[in-house]
PDB file of C-alpha atoms in Angstrom:
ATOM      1  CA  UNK A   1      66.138  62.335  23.660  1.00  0.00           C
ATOM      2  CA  UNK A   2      62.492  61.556  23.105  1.00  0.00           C
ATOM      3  CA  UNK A   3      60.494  61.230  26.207  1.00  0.00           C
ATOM      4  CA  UNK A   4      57.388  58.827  24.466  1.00  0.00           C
ATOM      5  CA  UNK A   5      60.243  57.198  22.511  1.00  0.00           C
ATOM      6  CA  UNK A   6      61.901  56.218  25.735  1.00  0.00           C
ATOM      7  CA  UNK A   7      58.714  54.565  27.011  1.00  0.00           C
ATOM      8  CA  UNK A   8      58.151  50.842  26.225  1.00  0.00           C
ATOM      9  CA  UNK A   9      54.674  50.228  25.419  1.00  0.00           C
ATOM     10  CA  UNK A  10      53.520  47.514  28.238  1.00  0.00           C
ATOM     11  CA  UNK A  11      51.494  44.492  26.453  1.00  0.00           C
ATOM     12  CA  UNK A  12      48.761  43.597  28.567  1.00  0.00           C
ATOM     13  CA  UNK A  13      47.158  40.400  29.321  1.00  0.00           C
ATOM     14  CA  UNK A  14      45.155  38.771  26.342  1.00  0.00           C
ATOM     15  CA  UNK A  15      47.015  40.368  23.805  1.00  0.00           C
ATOM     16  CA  UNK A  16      49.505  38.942  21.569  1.00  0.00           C
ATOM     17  CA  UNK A  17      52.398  41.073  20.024  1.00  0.00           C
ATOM     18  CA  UNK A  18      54.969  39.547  17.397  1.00  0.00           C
ATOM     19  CA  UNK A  19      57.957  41.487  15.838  1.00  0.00           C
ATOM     20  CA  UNK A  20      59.336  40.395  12.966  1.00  0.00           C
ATOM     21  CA  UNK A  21      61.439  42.667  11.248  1.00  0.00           C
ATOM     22  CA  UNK A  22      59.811  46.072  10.728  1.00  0.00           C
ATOM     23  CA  UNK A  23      56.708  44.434  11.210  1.00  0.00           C
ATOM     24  CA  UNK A  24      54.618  44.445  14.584  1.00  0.00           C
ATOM     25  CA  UNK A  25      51.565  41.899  14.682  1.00  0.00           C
ATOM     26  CA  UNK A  26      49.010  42.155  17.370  1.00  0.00           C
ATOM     27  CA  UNK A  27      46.318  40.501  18.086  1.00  0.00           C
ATOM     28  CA  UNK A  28      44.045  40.863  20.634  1.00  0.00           C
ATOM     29  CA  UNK A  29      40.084  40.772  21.936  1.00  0.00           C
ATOM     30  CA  UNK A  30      38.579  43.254  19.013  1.00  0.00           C
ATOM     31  CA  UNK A  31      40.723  41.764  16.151  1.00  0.00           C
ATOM     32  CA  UNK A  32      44.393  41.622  14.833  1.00  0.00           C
ATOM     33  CA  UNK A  33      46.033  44.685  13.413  1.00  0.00           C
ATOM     34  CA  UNK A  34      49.813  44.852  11.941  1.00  0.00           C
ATOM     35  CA  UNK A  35      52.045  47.838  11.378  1.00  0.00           C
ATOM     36  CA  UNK A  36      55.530  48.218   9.095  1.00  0.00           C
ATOM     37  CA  UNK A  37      57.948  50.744  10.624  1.00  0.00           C
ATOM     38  CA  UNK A  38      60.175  53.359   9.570  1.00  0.00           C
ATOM     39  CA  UNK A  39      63.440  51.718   8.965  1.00  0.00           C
ATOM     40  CA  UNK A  40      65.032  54.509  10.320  1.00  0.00           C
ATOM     41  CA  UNK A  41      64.081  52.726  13.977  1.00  0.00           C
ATOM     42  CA  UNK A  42      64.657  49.261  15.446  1.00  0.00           C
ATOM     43  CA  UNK A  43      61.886  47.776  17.585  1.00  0.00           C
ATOM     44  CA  UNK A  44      61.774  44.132  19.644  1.00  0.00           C
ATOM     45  CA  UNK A  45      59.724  42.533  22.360  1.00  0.00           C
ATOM     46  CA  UNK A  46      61.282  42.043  25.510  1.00  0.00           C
ATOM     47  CA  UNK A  47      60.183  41.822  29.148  1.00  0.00           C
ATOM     48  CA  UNK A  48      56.174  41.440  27.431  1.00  0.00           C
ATOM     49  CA  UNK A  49      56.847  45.033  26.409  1.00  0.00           C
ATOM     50  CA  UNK A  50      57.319  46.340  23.116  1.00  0.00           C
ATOM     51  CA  UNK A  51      60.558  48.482  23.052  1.00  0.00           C
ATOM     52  CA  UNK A  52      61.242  51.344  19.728  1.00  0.00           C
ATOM     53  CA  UNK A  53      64.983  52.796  19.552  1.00  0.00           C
ATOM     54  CA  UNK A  54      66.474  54.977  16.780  1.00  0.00           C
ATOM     55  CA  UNK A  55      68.727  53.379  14.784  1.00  0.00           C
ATOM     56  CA  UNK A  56      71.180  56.384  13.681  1.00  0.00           C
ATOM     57  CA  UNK A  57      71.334  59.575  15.523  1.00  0.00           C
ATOM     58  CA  UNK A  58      70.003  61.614  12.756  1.00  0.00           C
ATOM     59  CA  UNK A  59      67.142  64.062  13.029  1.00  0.00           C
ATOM     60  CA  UNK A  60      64.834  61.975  11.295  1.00  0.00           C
ATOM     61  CA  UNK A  61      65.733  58.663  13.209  1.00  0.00           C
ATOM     62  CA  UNK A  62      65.051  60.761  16.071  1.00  0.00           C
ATOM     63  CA  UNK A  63      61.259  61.946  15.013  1.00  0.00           C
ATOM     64  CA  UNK A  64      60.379  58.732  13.357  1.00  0.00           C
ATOM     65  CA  UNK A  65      61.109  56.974  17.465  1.00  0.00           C
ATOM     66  CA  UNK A  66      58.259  59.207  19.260  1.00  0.00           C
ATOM     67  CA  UNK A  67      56.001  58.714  16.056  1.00  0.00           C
ATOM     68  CA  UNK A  68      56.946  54.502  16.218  1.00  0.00           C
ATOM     69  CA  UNK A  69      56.128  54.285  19.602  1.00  0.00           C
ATOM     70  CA  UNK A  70      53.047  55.660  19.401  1.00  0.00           C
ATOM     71  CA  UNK A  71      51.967  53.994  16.318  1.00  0.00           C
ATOM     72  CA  UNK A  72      52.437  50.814  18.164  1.00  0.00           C
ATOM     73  CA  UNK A  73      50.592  52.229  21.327  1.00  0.00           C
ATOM     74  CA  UNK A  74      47.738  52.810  19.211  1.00  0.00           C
ATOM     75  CA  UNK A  75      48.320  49.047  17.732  1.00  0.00           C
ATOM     76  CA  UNK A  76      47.294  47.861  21.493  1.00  0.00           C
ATOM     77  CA  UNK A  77      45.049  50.249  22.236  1.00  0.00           C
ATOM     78  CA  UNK A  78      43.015  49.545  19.277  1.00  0.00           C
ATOM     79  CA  UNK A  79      42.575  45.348  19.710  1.00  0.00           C
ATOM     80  CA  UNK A  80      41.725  46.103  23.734  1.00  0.00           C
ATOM     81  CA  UNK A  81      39.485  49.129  23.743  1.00  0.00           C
ATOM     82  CA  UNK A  82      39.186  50.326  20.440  1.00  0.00           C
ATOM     83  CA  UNK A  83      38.639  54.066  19.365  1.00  0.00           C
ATOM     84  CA  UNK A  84      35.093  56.429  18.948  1.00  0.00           C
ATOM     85  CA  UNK A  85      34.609  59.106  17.614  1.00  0.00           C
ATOM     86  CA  UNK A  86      31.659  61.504  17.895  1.00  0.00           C
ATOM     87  CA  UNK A  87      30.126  63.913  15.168  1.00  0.00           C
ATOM     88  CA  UNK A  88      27.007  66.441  15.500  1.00  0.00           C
ATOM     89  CA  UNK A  89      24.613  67.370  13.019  1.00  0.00           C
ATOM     90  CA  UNK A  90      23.207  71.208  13.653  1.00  0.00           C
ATOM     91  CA  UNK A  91      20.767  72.993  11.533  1.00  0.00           C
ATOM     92  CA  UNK A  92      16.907  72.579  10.107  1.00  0.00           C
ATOM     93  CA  UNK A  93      16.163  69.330   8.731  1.00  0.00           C
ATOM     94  CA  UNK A  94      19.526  67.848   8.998  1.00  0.00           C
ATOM     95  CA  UNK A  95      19.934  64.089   9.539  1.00  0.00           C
ATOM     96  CA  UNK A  96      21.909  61.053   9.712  1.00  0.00           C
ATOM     97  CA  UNK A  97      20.582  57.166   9.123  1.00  0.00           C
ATOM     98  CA  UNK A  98      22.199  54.037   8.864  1.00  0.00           C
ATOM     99  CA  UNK A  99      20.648  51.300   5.962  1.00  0.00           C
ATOM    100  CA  UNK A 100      22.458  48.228   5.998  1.00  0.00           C
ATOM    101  CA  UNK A 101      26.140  49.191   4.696  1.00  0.00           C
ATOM    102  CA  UNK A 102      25.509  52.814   4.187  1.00  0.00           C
ATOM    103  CA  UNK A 103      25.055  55.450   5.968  1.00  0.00           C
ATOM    104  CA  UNK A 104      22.917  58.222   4.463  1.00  0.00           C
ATOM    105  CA  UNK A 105      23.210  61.706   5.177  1.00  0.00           C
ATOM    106  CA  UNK A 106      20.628  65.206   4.671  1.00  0.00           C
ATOM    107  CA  UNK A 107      22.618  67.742   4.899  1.00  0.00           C
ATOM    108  CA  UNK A 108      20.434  70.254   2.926  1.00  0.00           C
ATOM    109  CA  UNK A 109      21.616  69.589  -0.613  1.00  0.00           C
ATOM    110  CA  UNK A 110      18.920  68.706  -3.238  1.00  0.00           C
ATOM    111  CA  UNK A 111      19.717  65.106  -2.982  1.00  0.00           C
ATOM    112  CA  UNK A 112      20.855  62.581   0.133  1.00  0.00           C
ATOM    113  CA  UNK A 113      24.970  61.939   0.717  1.00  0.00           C
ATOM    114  CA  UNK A 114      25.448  58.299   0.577  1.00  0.00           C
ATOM    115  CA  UNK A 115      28.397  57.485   2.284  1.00  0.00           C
ATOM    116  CA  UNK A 116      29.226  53.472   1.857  1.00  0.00           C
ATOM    117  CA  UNK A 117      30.509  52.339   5.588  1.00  0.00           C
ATOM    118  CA  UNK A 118      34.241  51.183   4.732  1.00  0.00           C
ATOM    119  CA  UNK A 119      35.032  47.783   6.685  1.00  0.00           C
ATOM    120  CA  UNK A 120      36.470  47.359   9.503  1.00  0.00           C
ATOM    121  CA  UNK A 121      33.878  50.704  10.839  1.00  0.00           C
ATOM    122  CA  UNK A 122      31.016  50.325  12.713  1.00  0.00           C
ATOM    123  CA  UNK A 123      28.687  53.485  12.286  1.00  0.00           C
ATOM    124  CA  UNK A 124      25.712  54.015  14.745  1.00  0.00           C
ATOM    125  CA  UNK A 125      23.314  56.725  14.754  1.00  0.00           C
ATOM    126  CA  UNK A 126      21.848  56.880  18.397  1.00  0.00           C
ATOM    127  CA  UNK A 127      19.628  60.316  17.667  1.00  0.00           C
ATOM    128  CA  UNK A 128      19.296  61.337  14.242  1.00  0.00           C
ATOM    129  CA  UNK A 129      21.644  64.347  15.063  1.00  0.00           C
ATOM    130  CA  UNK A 130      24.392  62.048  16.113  1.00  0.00           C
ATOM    131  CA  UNK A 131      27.103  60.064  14.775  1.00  0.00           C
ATOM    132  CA  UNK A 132      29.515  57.646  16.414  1.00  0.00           C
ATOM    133  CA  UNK A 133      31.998  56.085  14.838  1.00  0.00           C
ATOM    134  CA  UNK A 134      34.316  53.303  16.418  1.00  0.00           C
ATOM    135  CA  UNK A 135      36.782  50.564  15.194  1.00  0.00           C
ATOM    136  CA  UNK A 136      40.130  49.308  15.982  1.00  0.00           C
ATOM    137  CA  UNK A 137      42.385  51.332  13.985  1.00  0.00           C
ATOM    138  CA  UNK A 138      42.752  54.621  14.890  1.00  0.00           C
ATOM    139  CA  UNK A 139      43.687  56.413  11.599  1.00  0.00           C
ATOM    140  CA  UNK A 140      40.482  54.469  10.112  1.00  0.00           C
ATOM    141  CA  UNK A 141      37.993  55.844  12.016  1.00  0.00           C
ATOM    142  CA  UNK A 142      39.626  59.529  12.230  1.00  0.00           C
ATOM    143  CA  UNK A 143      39.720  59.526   8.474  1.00  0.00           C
ATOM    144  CA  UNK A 144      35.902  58.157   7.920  1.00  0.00           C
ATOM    145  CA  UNK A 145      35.098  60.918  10.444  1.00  0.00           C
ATOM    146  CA  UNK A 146      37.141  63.600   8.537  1.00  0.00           C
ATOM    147  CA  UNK A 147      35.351  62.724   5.400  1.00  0.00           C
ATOM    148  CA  UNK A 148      31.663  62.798   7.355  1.00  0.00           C
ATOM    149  CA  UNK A 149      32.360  66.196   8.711  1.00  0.00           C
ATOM    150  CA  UNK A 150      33.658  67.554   4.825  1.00  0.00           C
ATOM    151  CA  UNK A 151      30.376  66.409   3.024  1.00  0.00           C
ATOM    152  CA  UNK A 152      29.348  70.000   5.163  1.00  0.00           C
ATOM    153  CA  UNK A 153      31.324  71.112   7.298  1.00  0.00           C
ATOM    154  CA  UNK A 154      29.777  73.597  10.082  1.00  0.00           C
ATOM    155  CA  UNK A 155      29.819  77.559   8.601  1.00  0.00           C
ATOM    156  CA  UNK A 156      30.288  80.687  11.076  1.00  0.00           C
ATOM    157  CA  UNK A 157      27.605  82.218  10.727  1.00  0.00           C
ATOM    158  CA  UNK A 158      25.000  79.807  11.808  1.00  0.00           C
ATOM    159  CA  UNK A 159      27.115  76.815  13.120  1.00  0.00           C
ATOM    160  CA  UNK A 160      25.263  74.751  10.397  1.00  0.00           C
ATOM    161  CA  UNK A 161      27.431  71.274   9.145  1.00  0.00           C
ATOM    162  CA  UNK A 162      29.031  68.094  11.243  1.00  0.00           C
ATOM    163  CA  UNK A 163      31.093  68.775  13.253  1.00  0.00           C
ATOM    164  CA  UNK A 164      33.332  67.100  16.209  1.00  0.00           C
ATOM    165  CA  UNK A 165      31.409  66.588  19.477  1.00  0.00           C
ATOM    166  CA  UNK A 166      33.188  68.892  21.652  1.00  0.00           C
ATOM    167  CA  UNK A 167      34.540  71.432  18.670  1.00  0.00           C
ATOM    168  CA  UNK A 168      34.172  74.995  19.168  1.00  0.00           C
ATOM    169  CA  UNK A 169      33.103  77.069  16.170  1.00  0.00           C
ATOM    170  CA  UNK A 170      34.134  80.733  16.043  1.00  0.00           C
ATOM    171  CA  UNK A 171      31.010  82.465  15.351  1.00  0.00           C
ATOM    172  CA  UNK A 172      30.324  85.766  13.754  1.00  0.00           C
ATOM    173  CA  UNK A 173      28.443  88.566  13.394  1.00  0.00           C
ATOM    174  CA  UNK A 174      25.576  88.873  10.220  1.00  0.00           C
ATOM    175  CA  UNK A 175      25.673  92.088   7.829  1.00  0.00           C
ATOM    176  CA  UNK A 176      24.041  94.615   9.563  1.00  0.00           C
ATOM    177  CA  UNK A 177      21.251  97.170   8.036  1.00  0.00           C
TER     178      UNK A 177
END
C-alpha cells in the first residue's frame, strides 16, 4: 500500500484542476500546466481534491500510484509557488550573465558557453557567481539546471565548476613531492 499514493492532493483556492481521462489540467496564478498519466492508474476530482488509485494490483500499477500522485502534486505546486533552483560558480575568472534570451557562461574554456534560455525559464544572475533558475514545471527547471552544471561540472581537487547551492564536493588530496 503506498503511503503518498494514498494521499489526495488538496486543490487550493485559485486553482483550477480538470480530469479528463488520463489527462490532468491545471491552471492556476503562474500559468496552466497539463499532465497524461500512466494508464496503469485511475485518477478523478472529488471533494476539490485530486484522488490517484491503481488500477490492477500489479507491481507496476503499484509504483506508477506514488509516482502519479506526485506528478500531480508537483502540477499544483508549480502554478501556486513555482520551483528555484540555485547553482554556484567557483574558481578564477568564472562567470555567469544574462543578454536578452541567453545566458552566457565563462567557465575557463577558450571561448564563452552560450546557453539559449528555453521558454517557459526565467534565468537571473543576482552576483556574477550565481545562478537561479525558477519556472513552473518542475522537471523543466531541474533539467536546464542539470545541463548548466554539465557545461563544467565542479572537479575534486579544487572544487572548480557549477555546482548545486548546498552540494557537497568530496575533496582530495594533490600529488605530493
Amino acid at each position: 500500500m503506498s503511503r503518498i499514493g494514498k494521499k489526495p492532493v488538496p486543490v487550493p483556492s485559485g486553482v483550477t484542476a480538470n480530469v479528463e481521462g488520463q489527462t490532468v489540467k491545471v491552471k492556476g496564478p503562474k500559468g496552466a500546466l497539463q499532465l497524461v498519466l500512466h494508464d496503469d492508474v485511475s485518477v478523478k476530482l472529488e471533494d476539490g481534491a485530486v484522488k490517484v488509485d491503481p488500477r490492477f494490483e500489479t507491481k507496476r500499477a503499484r509504483s506508477q500510484w506514488g509516482t502519479s500522485r506526485t506528478l500531480v502534486s508537483n502540477l499544483i505546486t508549480g502554478v501556486t509557488k513555482g520551483f528555484e533552483e540555485n547553482l554556484e560558480i567557483t574558481g578564477v575568472g568564472y562567470r555567469a550573465a544574462v543578454q536578452g534570451k541567453n545566458l552566457q557562461l565563462q567557465l575557463g574554456y577558450s571561448h564563452d558557453v552560450v546557453f539559449p534560455i528555453p521558454e517557459g525559464i526565467a534565468i537571473a544572475t543576482p552576483k556574477p557567481t550565481e545562478i537561479k533558475i525558477t519556472g513552473i514545471d518542475k522537471q523543466k527547471v531541474g533539467q536546464v539546471a542539470a545541463e548548466l552544471r554539465g557545461f563544467r561540472p565542479p572537479e575534486p581537487y579544487k572544487g572548480k565548476g557549477v555546482k548545486y547551492a548546498g552540494e557537497y564536493i568530496f575533496r582530495k588530496e594533490g600529488k605530493k613531492k
